[in-house]
């Protein structure tokens, strides 16, 4: 890749700032001063320094966010704040995007990355990636609902959902449940409850593909995935060995 792009993506300012660094002879590639911003380098092979600092190029980022209500899971929006707006400008340079969508009023686990291949694997309908939600539901959730979810319910547009697990945590006027689905249809959990005559009042995603929401993350905050989380999030690794 071009040297100016690599440096700009590594936090050394705009392409213009980088040009000025190069002009000042502050950049070396394999210990030789380079002044030409269009030079191509391979971050895997070439040793790049700015002044005394070695440049460690990071291509991908993987962030776990605890999404708050009122924020859109998209990269941009005309009127509302997006999850990308919650990132520091340093991280926004990575051009990351949310993997799958949570509704504006849904909270919880959201993976944000610029790794398109992983995002594809996690959202591909063929992969049956499991997503688990905690929900508060108006009405008394029954064993009948659990059975209906297991068989698949018919949504308002006639689509029959794949088998889903419904675990009743508390049965009351407002019931508490955990729902596990392997699809990602629009408003799926809310519409599944509508199909059995109930209304979701609160929804939070707590896991996806074995990646579990870090409960110490405050709403609206995020952290990088650990190596372990990232390794077992990849569907192929997960299938082979199971999440640890
Ligand atoms: N199902 C929903 O209804 N909403 C979400 O945000 C996620 C799943």
PDB file of C-alpha atoms and ligand atoms in Angstrom:
ATOM      1  CA  UNK A   1       0.000   0.000   0.000  1.00  0.00           C
ATOM      2  CA  UNK A   2       1.033   3.637  -0.398  1.00  0.00           C
ATOM      3  CA  UNK A   3       3.229   4.984   2.359  1.00  0.00           C
ATOM      4  CA  UNK A   4       1.077   8.093   2.875  1.00  0.00           C
ATOM      5  CA  UNK A   5      -2.053   5.970   3.223  1.00  0.00           C
ATOM      6  CA  UNK A   6      -0.384   3.666   5.722  1.00  0.00           C
ATOM      7  CA  UNK A   7       0.828   6.583   7.845  1.00  0.00           C
ATOM      8  CA  UNK A   8      -2.489   8.427   7.667  1.00  0.00           C
ATOM      9  CA  UNK A   9      -4.268   5.222   8.703  1.00  0.00           C
ATOM     10  CA  UNK A  10      -1.813   4.768  11.553  1.00  0.00           C
ATOM     11  CA  UNK A  11      -2.622   8.080  13.214  1.00  0.00           C
ATOM     12  CA  UNK A  12      -0.052  10.415  11.671  1.00  0.00           C
ATOM     13  CA  UNK A  13      -2.672  12.899  10.495  1.00  0.00           C
ATOM     14  CA  UNK A  14      -4.144  13.668   7.105  1.00  0.00           C
ATOM     15  CA  UNK A  15      -2.362  12.853   3.855  1.00  0.00           C
ATOM     16  CA  UNK A  16      -1.264  16.537   3.867  1.00  0.00           C
ATOM     17  CA  UNK A  17       0.236  16.169   7.364  1.00  0.00           C
ATOM     18  CA  UNK A  18       1.992  13.001   6.237  1.00  0.00           C
ATOM     19  CA  UNK A  19       3.400  14.764   3.174  1.00  0.00           C
ATOM     20  CA  UNK A  20       4.903  17.380   5.434  1.00  0.00           C
ATOM     21  CA  UNK A  21       6.480  14.683   7.673  1.00  0.00           C
ATOM     22  CA  UNK A  22       8.041  13.127   4.597  1.00  0.00           C
ATOM     23  CA  UNK A  23       9.298  16.506   3.393  1.00  0.00           C
ATOM     24  CA  UNK A  24      10.949  17.033   6.779  1.00  0.00           C
ATOM     25  CA  UNK A  25      12.812  13.710   6.232  1.00  0.00           C
ATOM     26  CA  UNK A  26      11.273  12.249   9.389  1.00  0.00           C
ATOM     27  CA  UNK A  27      10.137   9.001   7.776  1.00  0.00           C
ATOM     28  CA  UNK A  28      12.384   6.028   7.116  1.00  0.00           C
ATOM     29  CA  UNK A  29      11.630   2.745   5.391  1.00  0.00           C
ATOM     30  CA  UNK A  30      14.145   0.032   6.219  1.00  0.00           C
ATOM     31  CA  UNK A  31      16.418   2.759   7.651  1.00  0.00           C
ATOM     32  CA  UNK A  32      16.457   4.852   4.468  1.00  0.00           C
ATOM     33  CA  UNK A  33      14.824   8.273   4.434  1.00  0.00           C
ATOM     34  CA  UNK A  34      11.843   8.375   2.081  1.00  0.00           C
ATOM     35  CA  UNK A  35      10.372  11.655   0.856  1.00  0.00           C
ATOM     36  CA  UNK A  36       8.011  10.369  -1.801  1.00  0.00           C
ATOM     37  CA  UNK A  37       4.487   9.816  -0.436  1.00  0.00           C
ATOM     38  CA  UNK A  38       3.502   7.583  -3.333  1.00  0.00           C
ATOM     39  CA  UNK A  39       6.112   4.920  -2.511  1.00  0.00           C
ATOM     40  CA  UNK A  40       4.559   1.498  -1.981  1.00  0.00           C
ATOM     41  CA  UNK A  41       5.381  -0.412   1.196  1.00  0.00           C
ATOM     42  CA  UNK A  42       4.414  -3.760   2.650  1.00  0.00           C
ATOM     43  CA  UNK A  43       3.641  -3.338   6.367  1.00  0.00           C
ATOM     44  CA  UNK A  44       4.334  -7.062   6.889  1.00  0.00           C
ATOM     45  CA  UNK A  45       7.873  -6.798   5.557  1.00  0.00           C
ATOM     46  CA  UNK A  46       9.050  -3.189   5.611  1.00  0.00           C
ATOM     47  CA  UNK A  47      10.278  -1.533   8.791  1.00  0.00           C
ATOM     48  CA  UNK A  48       8.802   1.953   8.891  1.00  0.00           C
ATOM     49  CA  UNK A  49       9.725   4.648  11.387  1.00  0.00           C
ATOM     50  CA  UNK A  50       8.573   8.198  12.026  1.00  0.00           C
ATOM     51  CA  UNK A  51      11.367   9.862  13.964  1.00  0.00           C
ATOM     52  CA  UNK A  52      12.282   7.329  16.643  1.00  0.00           C
ATOM     53  CA  UNK A  53       8.881   5.619  16.604  1.00  0.00           C
ATOM     54  CA  UNK A  54       8.379   2.319  14.827  1.00  0.00           C
ATOM     55  CA  UNK A  55       5.042   2.289  13.011  1.00  0.00           C
ATOM     56  CA  UNK A  56       2.854  -0.688  13.900  1.00  0.00           C
ATOM     57  CA  UNK A  57       0.253  -0.895  11.221  1.00  0.00           C
ATOM     58  CA  UNK A  58      -3.099  -2.338  12.203  1.00  0.00           C
ATOM     59  CA  UNK A  59      -5.392  -3.230   9.349  1.00  0.00           C
ATOM     60  CA  UNK A  60      -8.454  -4.429  11.200  1.00  0.00           C
ATOM     61  CA  UNK A  61     -10.197  -3.434  14.371  1.00  0.00           C
ATOM     62  CA  UNK A  62     -12.724  -5.488  16.304  1.00  0.00           C
ATOM     63  CA  UNK A  63     -14.742  -3.641  18.909  1.00  0.00           C
ATOM     64  CA  UNK A  64     -17.426  -4.861  21.282  1.00  0.00           C
ATOM     65  CA  UNK A  65     -19.908  -2.104  22.075  1.00  0.00           C
ATOM     66  CA  UNK A  66     -22.695  -2.032  24.619  1.00  0.00           C
ATOM     67  CA  UNK A  67     -25.104  -0.147  22.401  1.00  0.00           C
ATOM     68  CA  UNK A  68     -27.372   2.321  24.168  1.00  0.00           C
ATOM     69  CA  UNK A  69     -30.940   3.210  23.199  1.00  0.00           C
ATOM     70  CA  UNK A  70     -31.442   6.121  20.819  1.00  0.00           C
ATOM     71  CA  UNK A  71     -28.401   5.386  18.669  1.00  0.00           C
ATOM     72  CA  UNK A  72     -28.615   3.906  15.184  1.00  0.00           C
ATOM     73  CA  UNK A  73     -26.535   0.870  14.201  1.00  0.00           C
ATOM     74  CA  UNK A  74     -25.311   2.301  10.920  1.00  0.00           C
ATOM     75  CA  UNK A  75     -22.263   4.216   9.744  1.00  0.00           C
ATOM     76  CA  UNK A  76     -24.187   7.415   9.053  1.00  0.00           C
ATOM     77  CA  UNK A  77     -27.623   8.839   9.524  1.00  0.00           C
ATOM     78  CA  UNK A  78     -29.239  12.111   8.460  1.00  0.00           C
ATOM     79  CA  UNK A  79     -30.847  12.787  11.796  1.00  0.00           C
ATOM     80  CA  UNK A  80     -29.706  10.486  14.574  1.00  0.00           C
ATOM     81  CA  UNK A  81     -26.408   9.694  16.220  1.00  0.00           C
ATOM     82  CA  UNK A  82     -24.851   6.444  14.985  1.00  0.00           C
ATOM     83  CA  UNK A  83     -22.740   3.889  16.825  1.00  0.00           C
ATOM     84  CA  UNK A  84     -19.759   5.091  14.758  1.00  0.00           C
ATOM     85  CA  UNK A  85     -20.256   8.614  16.151  1.00  0.00           C
ATOM     86  CA  UNK A  86     -19.580   7.111  19.591  1.00  0.00           C
ATOM     87  CA  UNK A  87     -16.041   6.070  18.566  1.00  0.00           C
ATOM     88  CA  UNK A  88     -13.001   8.305  19.009  1.00  0.00           C
ATOM     89  CA  UNK A  89     -11.786  10.010  15.826  1.00  0.00           C
ATOM     90  CA  UNK A  90      -8.696   7.797  15.983  1.00  0.00           C
ATOM     91  CA  UNK A  91     -10.893   4.710  15.689  1.00  0.00           C
ATOM     92  CA  UNK A  92     -13.175   6.275  13.087  1.00  0.00           C
ATOM     93  CA  UNK A  93     -10.184   6.238  10.720  1.00  0.00           C
ATOM     94  CA  UNK A  94     -10.585   2.477  10.420  1.00  0.00           C
ATOM     95  CA  UNK A  95     -13.887   2.866   8.568  1.00  0.00           C
ATOM     96  CA  UNK A  96     -15.499   0.169  10.655  1.00  0.00           C
ATOM     97  CA  UNK A  97     -19.185  -0.705  10.532  1.00  0.00           C
ATOM     98  CA  UNK A  98     -21.629  -2.541  12.790  1.00  0.00           C
ATOM     99  CA  UNK A  99     -22.108  -6.267  12.138  1.00  0.00           C
ATOM    100  CA  UNK A 100     -25.831  -6.806  11.853  1.00  0.00           C
ATOM    101  CA  UNK A 101     -28.420  -4.353  13.079  1.00  0.00           C
ATOM    102  CA  UNK A 102     -29.959  -3.606  16.404  1.00  0.00           C
ATOM    103  CA  UNK A 103     -33.055  -1.409  16.441  1.00  0.00           C
ATOM    104  CA  UNK A 104     -32.735   2.164  17.670  1.00  0.00           C
ATOM    105  CA  UNK A 105     -34.387   1.222  20.960  1.00  0.00           C
ATOM    106  CA  UNK A 106     -32.455  -2.057  21.440  1.00  0.00           C
ATOM    107  CA  UNK A 107     -29.448  -2.162  23.733  1.00  0.00           C
ATOM    108  CA  UNK A 108     -26.544  -4.534  24.080  1.00  0.00           C
ATOM    109  CA  UNK A 109     -23.888  -6.412  22.208  1.00  0.00           C
ATOM    110  CA  UNK A 110     -22.774  -4.941  18.918  1.00  0.00           C
ATOM    111  CA  UNK A 111     -19.640  -5.970  17.086  1.00  0.00           C
ATOM    112  CA  UNK A 112     -18.019  -3.165  15.117  1.00  0.00           C
ATOM    113  CA  UNK A 113     -15.270  -4.046  12.660  1.00  0.00           C
ATOM    114  CA  UNK A 114     -13.776  -3.247   9.270  1.00  0.00           C
ATOM    115  CA  UNK A 115     -13.186  -6.956   8.572  1.00  0.00           C
ATOM    116  CA  UNK A 116     -15.714  -7.534   5.819  1.00  0.00           C
ATOM    117  CA  UNK A 117     -15.014 -11.260   5.585  1.00  0.00           C
ATOM    118  CA  UNK A 118     -15.768 -11.878   9.262  1.00  0.00           C
ATOM    119  CA  UNK A 119     -18.848  -9.646   9.078  1.00  0.00           C
ATOM    120  CA  UNK A 120     -20.084 -11.671   6.120  1.00  0.00           C
ATOM    121  CA  UNK A 121     -19.537 -14.967   7.934  1.00  0.00           C
ATOM    122  CA  UNK A 122     -21.425 -13.751  10.978  1.00  0.00           C
ATOM    123  CA  UNK A 123     -24.398 -12.392   9.061  1.00  0.00           C
ATOM    124  CA  UNK A 124     -24.697 -15.004   6.323  1.00  0.00           C
ATOM    125  CA  UNK A 125     -28.086 -16.752   6.647  1.00  0.00           C
ATOM    126  CA  UNK A 126     -26.333 -20.031   5.770  1.00  0.00           C
ATOM    127  CA  UNK A 127     -24.170 -19.942   8.894  1.00  0.00           C
ATOM    128  CA  UNK A 128     -27.016 -20.036  11.436  1.00  0.00           C
ATOM    129  CA  UNK A 129     -25.113 -17.830  13.886  1.00  0.00           C
ATOM    130  CA  UNK A 130     -26.893 -17.869  17.239  1.00  0.00           C
ATOM    131  CA  UNK A 131     -27.931 -14.558  18.794  1.00  0.00           C
ATOM    132  CA  UNK A 132     -29.309 -14.417  22.311  1.00  0.00           C
ATOM    133  CA  UNK A 133     -31.507 -11.613  23.606  1.00  0.00           C
ATOM    134  CA  UNK A 134     -32.841 -10.726  27.031  1.00  0.00           C
ATOM    135  CA  UNK A 135     -36.341  -9.279  26.740  1.00  0.00           C
ATOM    136  CA  UNK A 136     -39.066  -7.862  28.925  1.00  0.00           C
ATOM    137  CA  UNK A 137     -42.403  -8.715  27.428  1.00  0.00           C
ATOM    138  CA  UNK A 138     -45.864  -7.410  28.212  1.00  0.00           C
ATOM    139  CA  UNK A 139     -48.132 -10.313  29.089  1.00  0.00           C
ATOM    140  CA  UNK A 140     -47.704 -13.661  30.698  1.00  0.00           C
ATOM    141  CA  UNK A 141     -45.284 -15.678  28.572  1.00  0.00           C
ATOM    142  CA  UNK A 142     -46.313 -19.341  28.591  1.00  0.00           C
ATOM    143  CA  UNK A 143     -44.956 -22.800  27.803  1.00  0.00           C
ATOM    144  CA  UNK A 144     -47.229 -22.571  24.747  1.00  0.00           C
ATOM    145  CA  UNK A 145     -45.133 -19.638  23.516  1.00  0.00           C
ATOM    146  CA  UNK A 146     -41.953 -21.641  24.122  1.00  0.00           C
ATOM    147  CA  UNK A 147     -43.402 -24.458  22.041  1.00  0.00           C
ATOM    148  CA  UNK A 148     -44.526 -22.085  19.307  1.00  0.00           C
ATOM    149  CA  UNK A 149     -41.020 -20.555  19.130  1.00  0.00           C
ATOM    150  CA  UNK A 150     -39.475 -24.029  18.927  1.00  0.00           C
ATOM    151  CA  UNK A 151     -41.711 -24.914  15.973  1.00  0.00           C
ATOM    152  CA  UNK A 152     -41.295 -21.494  14.345  1.00  0.00           C
ATOM    153  CA  UNK A 153     -43.892 -18.728  14.312  1.00  0.00           C
ATOM    154  CA  UNK A 154     -45.460 -17.004  11.319  1.00  0.00           C
ATOM    155  CA  UNK A 155     -44.587 -13.304  11.144  1.00  0.00           C
ATOM    156  CA  UNK A 156     -46.857 -10.527   9.868  1.00  0.00           C
ATOM    157  CA  UNK A 157     -45.482 -10.905   6.321  1.00  0.00           C
ATOM    158  CA  UNK A 158     -46.197 -14.664   6.235  1.00  0.00           C
ATOM    159  CA  UNK A 159     -42.575 -15.738   6.858  1.00  0.00           C
ATOM    160  CA  UNK A 160     -42.193 -18.751   9.151  1.00  0.00           C
ATOM    161  CA  UNK A 161     -39.199 -18.379  11.467  1.00  0.00           C
ATOM    162  CA  UNK A 162     -36.616 -21.097  12.022  1.00  0.00           C
ATOM    163  CA  UNK A 163     -36.776 -22.894  15.381  1.00  0.00           C
ATOM    164  CA  UNK A 164     -35.930 -20.538  18.241  1.00  0.00           C
ATOM    165  CA  UNK A 165     -35.388 -21.161  21.930  1.00  0.00           C
ATOM    166  CA  UNK A 166     -37.430 -19.260  24.484  1.00  0.00           C
ATOM    167  CA  UNK A 167     -36.435 -19.481  28.123  1.00  0.00           C
ATOM    168  CA  UNK A 168     -38.820 -17.967  30.649  1.00  0.00           C
ATOM    169  CA  UNK A 169     -36.926 -16.243  33.453  1.00  0.00           C
ATOM    170  CA  UNK A 170     -39.917 -14.597  35.164  1.00  0.00           C
ATOM    171  CA  UNK A 171     -43.592 -14.951  34.412  1.00  0.00           C
ATOM    172  CA  UNK A 172     -45.655 -11.879  35.313  1.00  0.00           C
ATOM    173  CA  UNK A 173     -47.629  -8.974  33.844  1.00  0.00           C
ATOM    174  CA  UNK A 174     -44.231  -8.020  32.440  1.00  0.00           C
ATOM    175  CA  UNK A 175     -42.388 -11.301  31.823  1.00  0.00           C
ATOM    176  CA  UNK A 176     -38.646 -11.685  31.517  1.00  0.00           C
ATOM    177  CA  UNK A 177     -37.240 -14.077  28.940  1.00  0.00           C
ATOM    178  CA  UNK A 178     -34.182 -15.093  26.987  1.00  0.00           C
ATOM    179  CA  UNK A 179     -34.654 -15.746  23.293  1.00  0.00           C
ATOM    180  CA  UNK A 180     -32.151 -17.445  21.052  1.00  0.00           C
ATOM    181  CA  UNK A 181     -32.503 -17.082  17.279  1.00  0.00           C
ATOM    182  CA  UNK A 182     -30.295 -17.959  14.322  1.00  0.00           C
ATOM    183  CA  UNK A 183     -31.752 -15.473  11.855  1.00  0.00           C
ATOM    184  CA  UNK A 184     -31.694 -11.712  11.569  1.00  0.00           C
ATOM    185  CA  UNK A 185     -34.988 -10.639  10.053  1.00  0.00           C
ATOM    186  CA  UNK A 186     -36.093  -7.045  10.507  1.00  0.00           C
ATOM    187  CA  UNK A 187     -37.425  -6.516  14.079  1.00  0.00           C
ATOM    188  CA  UNK A 188     -37.366 -10.297  14.401  1.00  0.00           C
ATOM    189  CA  UNK A 189     -37.709 -10.755  18.156  1.00  0.00           C
ATOM    190  CA  UNK A 190     -40.405  -8.081  18.465  1.00  0.00           C
ATOM    191  CA  UNK A 191     -42.340  -9.578  15.564  1.00  0.00           C
ATOM    192  CA  UNK A 192     -42.031 -13.106  16.949  1.00  0.00           C
ATOM    193  CA  UNK A 193     -43.691 -11.958  20.164  1.00  0.00           C
ATOM    194  CA  UNK A 194     -46.334 -10.069  18.195  1.00  0.00           C
ATOM    195  CA  UNK A 195     -47.051 -13.376  16.438  1.00  0.00           C
ATOM    196  CA  UNK A 196     -48.006 -14.867  19.808  1.00  0.00           C
ATOM    197  CA  UNK A 197     -49.970 -11.779  20.863  1.00  0.00           C
ATOM    198  CA  UNK A 198     -47.357 -10.110  23.097  1.00  0.00           C
ATOM    199  CA  UNK A 199     -45.320  -6.928  23.056  1.00  0.00           C
ATOM    200  CA  UNK A 200     -41.601  -6.522  23.691  1.00  0.00           C
ATOM    201  CA  UNK A 201     -41.067  -3.607  26.073  1.00  0.00           C
ATOM    202  CA  UNK A 202     -37.300  -3.859  26.407  1.00  0.00           C
ATOM    203  CA  UNK A 203     -34.675  -5.734  24.382  1.00  0.00           C
ATOM    204  CA  UNK A 204     -30.970  -6.299  24.931  1.00  0.00           C
ATOM    205  CA  UNK A 205     -28.655  -8.559  22.917  1.00  0.00           C
ATOM    206  CA  UNK A 206     -26.433 -10.529  25.240  1.00  0.00           C
ATOM    207  CA  UNK A 207     -24.511 -12.776  22.868  1.00  0.00           C
ATOM    208  CA  UNK A 208     -23.749 -13.457  19.234  1.00  0.00           C
ATOM    209  CA  UNK A 209     -21.936 -16.490  17.852  1.00  0.00           C
ATOM    210  CA  UNK A 210     -20.628 -17.294  21.323  1.00  0.00           C
ATOM    211  CA  UNK A 211     -19.342 -13.748  21.894  1.00  0.00           C
ATOM    212  CA  UNK A 212     -20.821 -12.621  25.201  1.00  0.00           C
ATOM    213  CA  UNK A 213     -21.574  -9.021  26.127  1.00  0.00           C
ATOM    214  CA  UNK A 214     -19.053  -7.789  28.673  1.00  0.00           C
ATOM    215  CA  UNK A 215     -21.404  -6.609  31.416  1.00  0.00           C
ATOM    216  CA  UNK A 216     -18.741  -4.249  32.770  1.00  0.00           C
ATOM    217  CA  UNK A 217     -19.092  -2.109  29.639  1.00  0.00           C
ATOM    218  CA  UNK A 218     -21.288   0.895  30.387  1.00  0.00           C
ATOM    219  CA  UNK A 219     -23.964   1.663  27.798  1.00  0.00           C
ATOM    220  CA  UNK A 220     -22.385   3.582  24.922  1.00  0.00           C
ATOM    221  CA  UNK A 221     -18.870   2.341  25.645  1.00  0.00           C
ATOM    222  CA  UNK A 222     -16.767  -0.264  23.880  1.00  0.00           C
ATOM    223  CA  UNK A 223     -13.497  -2.154  23.993  1.00  0.00           C
ATOM    224  CA  UNK A 224     -11.358  -4.185  21.610  1.00  0.00           C
ATOM    225  CA  UNK A 225     -12.068  -7.924  21.498  1.00  0.00           C
ATOM    226  CA  UNK A 226      -9.516 -10.093  23.232  1.00  0.00           C
ATOM    227  CA  UNK A 227      -7.522 -12.504  21.060  1.00  0.00           C
ATOM    228  CA  UNK A 228      -9.488 -15.383  22.536  1.00  0.00           C
ATOM    229  CA  UNK A 229     -12.855 -13.770  21.789  1.00  0.00           C
ATOM    230  CA  UNK A 230     -11.782 -13.050  18.240  1.00  0.00           C
ATOM    231  CA  UNK A 231     -10.436 -16.528  17.638  1.00  0.00           C
ATOM    232  CA  UNK A 232     -13.604 -18.291  18.732  1.00  0.00           C
ATOM    233  CA  UNK A 233     -15.882 -15.782  17.038  1.00  0.00           C
ATOM    234  CA  UNK A 234     -14.710 -17.001  13.631  1.00  0.00           C
ATOM    235  CA  UNK A 235     -17.392 -19.537  12.669  1.00  0.00           C
ATOM    236  CA  UNK A 236     -14.876 -22.097  11.404  1.00  0.00           C
ATOM    237  CA  UNK A 237     -12.905 -22.093  14.673  1.00  0.00           C
ATOM    238  CA  UNK A 238     -16.105 -22.109  16.679  1.00  0.00           C
ATOM    239  CA  UNK A 239     -17.457 -25.141  14.833  1.00  0.00           C
ATOM    240  CA  UNK A 240     -14.241 -27.055  15.332  1.00  0.00           C
ATOM    241  CA  UNK A 241     -13.557 -26.437  18.985  1.00  0.00           C
ATOM    242  CA  UNK A 242     -16.415 -24.600  20.617  1.00  0.00           C
ATOM    243  CA  UNK A 243     -16.229 -21.258  22.376  1.00  0.00           C
ATOM    244  CA  UNK A 244     -14.003 -21.202  25.451  1.00  0.00           C
TER     245      UNK A 244
HETATM  246  N1  LIG B   1     -34.958  -8.312  17.077  1.00  0.00           N
HETATM  247  C1  LIG B   1     -35.598  -7.128  17.194  1.00  0.00           C
HETATM  248  O1  LIG B   1     -36.807  -7.081  17.177  1.00  0.00           O
HETATM  249  N2  LIG B   1     -34.863  -6.023  17.338  1.00  0.00           N
HETATM  250  C2  LIG B   1     -33.515  -6.026  17.386  1.00  0.00           C
HETATM  251  O2  LIG B   1     -32.893  -4.963  17.537  1.00  0.00           O
HETATM  252  C3  LIG B   1     -32.860  -7.258  17.269  1.00  0.00           C
HETATM  253  C4  LIG B   1     -33.610  -8.394  17.106  1.00  0.00           C
END
